[in-house]
CSV table of C-alpha atoms in Angstrom, one decimal:
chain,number,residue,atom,x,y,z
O,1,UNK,CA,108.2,226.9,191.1
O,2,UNK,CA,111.7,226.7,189.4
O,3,UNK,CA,114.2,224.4,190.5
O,4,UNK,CA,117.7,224.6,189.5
O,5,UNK,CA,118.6,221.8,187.4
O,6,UNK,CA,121.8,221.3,189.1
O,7,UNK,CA,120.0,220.2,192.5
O,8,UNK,CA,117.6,218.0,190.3
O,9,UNK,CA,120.8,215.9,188.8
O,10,UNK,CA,122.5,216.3,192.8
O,11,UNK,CA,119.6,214.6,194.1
O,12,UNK,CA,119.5,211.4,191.8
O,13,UNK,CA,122.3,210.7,191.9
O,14,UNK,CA,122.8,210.6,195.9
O,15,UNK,CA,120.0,207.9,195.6
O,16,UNK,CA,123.0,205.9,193.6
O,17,UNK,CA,125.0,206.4,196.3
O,18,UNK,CA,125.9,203.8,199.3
O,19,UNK,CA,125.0,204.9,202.7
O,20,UNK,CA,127.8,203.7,205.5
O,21,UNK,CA,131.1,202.8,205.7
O,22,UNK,CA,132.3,200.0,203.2
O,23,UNK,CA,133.4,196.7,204.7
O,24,UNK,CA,136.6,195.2,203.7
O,25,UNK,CA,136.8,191.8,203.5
O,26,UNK,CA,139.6,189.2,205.1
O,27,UNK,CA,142.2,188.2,203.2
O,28,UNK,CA,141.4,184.4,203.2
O,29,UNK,CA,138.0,183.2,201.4
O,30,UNK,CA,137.1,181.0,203.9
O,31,UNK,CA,136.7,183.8,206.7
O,32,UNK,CA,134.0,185.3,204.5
O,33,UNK,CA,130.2,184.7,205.0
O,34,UNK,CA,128.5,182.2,203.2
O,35,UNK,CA,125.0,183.8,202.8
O,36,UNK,CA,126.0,187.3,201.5
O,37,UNK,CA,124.7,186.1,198.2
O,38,UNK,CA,121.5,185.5,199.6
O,39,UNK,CA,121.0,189.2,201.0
O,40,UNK,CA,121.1,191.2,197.1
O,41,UNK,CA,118.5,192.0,196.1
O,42,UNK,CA,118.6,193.7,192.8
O,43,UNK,CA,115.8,196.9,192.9
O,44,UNK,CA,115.3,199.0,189.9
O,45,UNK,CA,115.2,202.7,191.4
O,46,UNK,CA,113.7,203.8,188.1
O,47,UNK,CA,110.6,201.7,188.9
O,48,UNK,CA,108.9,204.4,191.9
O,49,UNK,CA,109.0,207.0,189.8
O,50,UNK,CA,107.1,204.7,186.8
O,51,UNK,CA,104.7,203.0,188.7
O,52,UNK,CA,101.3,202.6,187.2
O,53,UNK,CA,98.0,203.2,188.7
O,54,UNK,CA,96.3,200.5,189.9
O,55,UNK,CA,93.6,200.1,187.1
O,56,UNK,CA,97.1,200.1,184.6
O,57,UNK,CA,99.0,197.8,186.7
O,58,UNK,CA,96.2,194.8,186.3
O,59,UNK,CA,95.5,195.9,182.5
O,60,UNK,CA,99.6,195.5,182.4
O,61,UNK,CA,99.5,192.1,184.4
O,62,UNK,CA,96.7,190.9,182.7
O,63,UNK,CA,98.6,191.6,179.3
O,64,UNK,CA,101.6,190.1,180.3
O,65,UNK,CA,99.8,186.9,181.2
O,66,UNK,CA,98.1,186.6,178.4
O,67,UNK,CA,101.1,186.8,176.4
O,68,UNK,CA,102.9,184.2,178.7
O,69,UNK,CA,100.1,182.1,177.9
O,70,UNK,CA,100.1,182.1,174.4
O,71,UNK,CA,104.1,181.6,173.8
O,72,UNK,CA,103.4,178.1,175.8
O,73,UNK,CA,100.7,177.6,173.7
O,74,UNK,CA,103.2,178.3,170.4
O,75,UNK,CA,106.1,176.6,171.9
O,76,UNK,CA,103.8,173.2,172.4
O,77,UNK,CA,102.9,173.6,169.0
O,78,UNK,CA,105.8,173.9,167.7
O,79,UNK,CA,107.2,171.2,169.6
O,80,UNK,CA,105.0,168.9,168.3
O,81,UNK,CA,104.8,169.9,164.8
O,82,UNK,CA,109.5,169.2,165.1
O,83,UNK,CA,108.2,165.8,165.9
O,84,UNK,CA,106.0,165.0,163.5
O,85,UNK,CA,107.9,166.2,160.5
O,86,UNK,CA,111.2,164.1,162.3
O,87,UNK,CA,109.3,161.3,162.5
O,88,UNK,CA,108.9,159.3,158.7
O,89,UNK,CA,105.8,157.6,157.8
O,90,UNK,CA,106.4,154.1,156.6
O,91,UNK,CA,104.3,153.3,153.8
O,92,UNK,CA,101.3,150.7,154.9
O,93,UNK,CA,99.9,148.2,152.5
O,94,UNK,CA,96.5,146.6,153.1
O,95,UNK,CA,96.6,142.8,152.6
O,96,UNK,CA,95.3,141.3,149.7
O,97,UNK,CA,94.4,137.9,150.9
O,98,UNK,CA,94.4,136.4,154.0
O,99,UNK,CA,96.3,133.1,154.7
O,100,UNK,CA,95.5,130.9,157.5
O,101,UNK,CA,98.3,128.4,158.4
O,102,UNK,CA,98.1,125.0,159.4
O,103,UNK,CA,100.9,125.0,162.0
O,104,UNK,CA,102.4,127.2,164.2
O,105,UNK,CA,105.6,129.2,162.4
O,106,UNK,CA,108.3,129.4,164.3
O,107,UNK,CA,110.4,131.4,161.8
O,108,UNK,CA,110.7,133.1,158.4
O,109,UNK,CA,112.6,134.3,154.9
O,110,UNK,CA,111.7,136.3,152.0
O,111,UNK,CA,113.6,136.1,148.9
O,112,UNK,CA,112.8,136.8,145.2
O,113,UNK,CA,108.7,136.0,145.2
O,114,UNK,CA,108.5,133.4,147.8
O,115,UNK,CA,108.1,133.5,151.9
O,116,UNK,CA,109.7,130.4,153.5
O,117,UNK,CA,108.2,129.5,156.8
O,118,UNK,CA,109.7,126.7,159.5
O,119,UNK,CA,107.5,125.2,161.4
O,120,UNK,CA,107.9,121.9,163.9
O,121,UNK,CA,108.2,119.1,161.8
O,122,UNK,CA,109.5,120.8,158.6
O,123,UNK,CA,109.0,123.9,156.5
O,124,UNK,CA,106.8,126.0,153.7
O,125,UNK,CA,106.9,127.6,150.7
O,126,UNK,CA,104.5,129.9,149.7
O,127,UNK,CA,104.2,132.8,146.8
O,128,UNK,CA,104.5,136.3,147.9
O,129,UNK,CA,101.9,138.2,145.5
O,130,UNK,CA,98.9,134.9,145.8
O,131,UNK,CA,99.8,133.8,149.0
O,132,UNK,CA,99.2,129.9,147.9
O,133,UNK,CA,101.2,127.3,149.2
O,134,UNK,CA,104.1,125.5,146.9
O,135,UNK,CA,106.0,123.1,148.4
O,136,UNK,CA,105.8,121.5,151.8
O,137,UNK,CA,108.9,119.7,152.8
O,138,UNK,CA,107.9,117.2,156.2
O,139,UNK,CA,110.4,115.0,158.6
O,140,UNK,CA,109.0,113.9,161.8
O,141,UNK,CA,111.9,115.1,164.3
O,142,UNK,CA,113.4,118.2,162.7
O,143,UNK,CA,112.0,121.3,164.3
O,144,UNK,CA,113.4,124.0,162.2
O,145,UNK,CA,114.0,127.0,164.4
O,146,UNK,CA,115.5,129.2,162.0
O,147,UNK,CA,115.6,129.7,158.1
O,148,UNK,CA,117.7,131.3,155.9
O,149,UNK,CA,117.3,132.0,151.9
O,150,UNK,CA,119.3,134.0,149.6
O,151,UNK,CA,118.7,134.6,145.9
O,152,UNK,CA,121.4,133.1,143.5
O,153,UNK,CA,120.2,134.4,140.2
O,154,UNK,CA,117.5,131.9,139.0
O,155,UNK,CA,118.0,129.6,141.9
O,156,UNK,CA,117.2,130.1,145.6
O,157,UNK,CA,119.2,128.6,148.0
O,158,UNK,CA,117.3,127.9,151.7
O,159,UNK,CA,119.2,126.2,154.9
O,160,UNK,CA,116.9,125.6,157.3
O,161,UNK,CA,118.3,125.5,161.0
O,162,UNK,CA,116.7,122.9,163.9
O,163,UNK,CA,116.8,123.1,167.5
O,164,UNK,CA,120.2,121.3,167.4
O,165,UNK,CA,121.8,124.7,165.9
O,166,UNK,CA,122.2,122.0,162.9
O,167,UNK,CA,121.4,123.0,159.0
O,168,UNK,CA,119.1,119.5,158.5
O,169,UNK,CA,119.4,120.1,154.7
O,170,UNK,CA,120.5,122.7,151.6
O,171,UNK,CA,117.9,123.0,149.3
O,172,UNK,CA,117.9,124.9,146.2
O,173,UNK,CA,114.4,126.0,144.8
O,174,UNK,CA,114.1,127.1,141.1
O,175,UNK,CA,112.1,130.0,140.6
């Protein structure tokens, strides 16, 4: 049976068109309806004519999820791989020997070759590379609560702090 192609084209496009008269709205926007955004619903007219049969449509699901699945499992990866590579791995090194102390430290400096410790009642000197103790410097009511040591060429200079806020003494250490 042969259908004029002009009635084929006629009938699409009446599906295009609205049914009913058009509404016009009132002039102020606070007249209008709040939940007319709510009521469209956007349909793809196309989509009757390409349904799938059934066995089709849950091959076609099934696909879909599939691939739904593995773009999460990508994205995750991916996600994790940007974090690793952002994150810089600081380089760890094993000690050499281990140092047990006789007092408690309460703080500590590192200049040239040498870690200065304060603990109550004084404050330490020990070698970086051996970790041996050098020099021991002792006074019964200075609790030194901070330490500070900077490198002035041959000589090190240390100011130890006490509980006061107080530097007890300047030392210089030669190296």
């Amino acid at each position: 049976m042969s259908v004029p192609r002009g009635s084929q084209v006629q009938k699409r496009l009446s599906s295009f068109m609205r049914k009913g008269l058009l509404e016009v709205p009132s002039p102020t926007e606070k007249d209008w309806p709040k939940d007319d955004e709510d009521d469209y619903v956007f349909v793809d007219l196309g989509q009757e004519l390409d349904s799938l049969p059934q066995p089709y449509r849950m091959i076609n699901k099934m696909v879909d999820l599939l691939f739904d699945k593995c773009w999460e499992v990508i994205q995750e990866r991916h996600a994790l791989k940007e974090v690793e590579l952002s994150q810089t791995q600081p380089t760890t090194y094993l000690p050499l020997v281990e140092s047990k102390l006789n007092k408690m430290p309460n703080c500590m400096a590192i200049s040239q070759d040498y870690v200065f410790i304060g603990e109550a009642k004084g404050f330490s000197i020990y070698n970086l590379y051996s970790a041996k103790q050098i020099f021991i410097w002792e006074k019964l009511k200075v609790d030194v609560t901070s330490i500070w040591a900077t490198d002035l060429g041959n000589e090190i200079l240390i100011a130890p702090v006490d509980e006061m806020g107080t530097c007890s003494s300047s030392f210089f250490f030669l190296s």
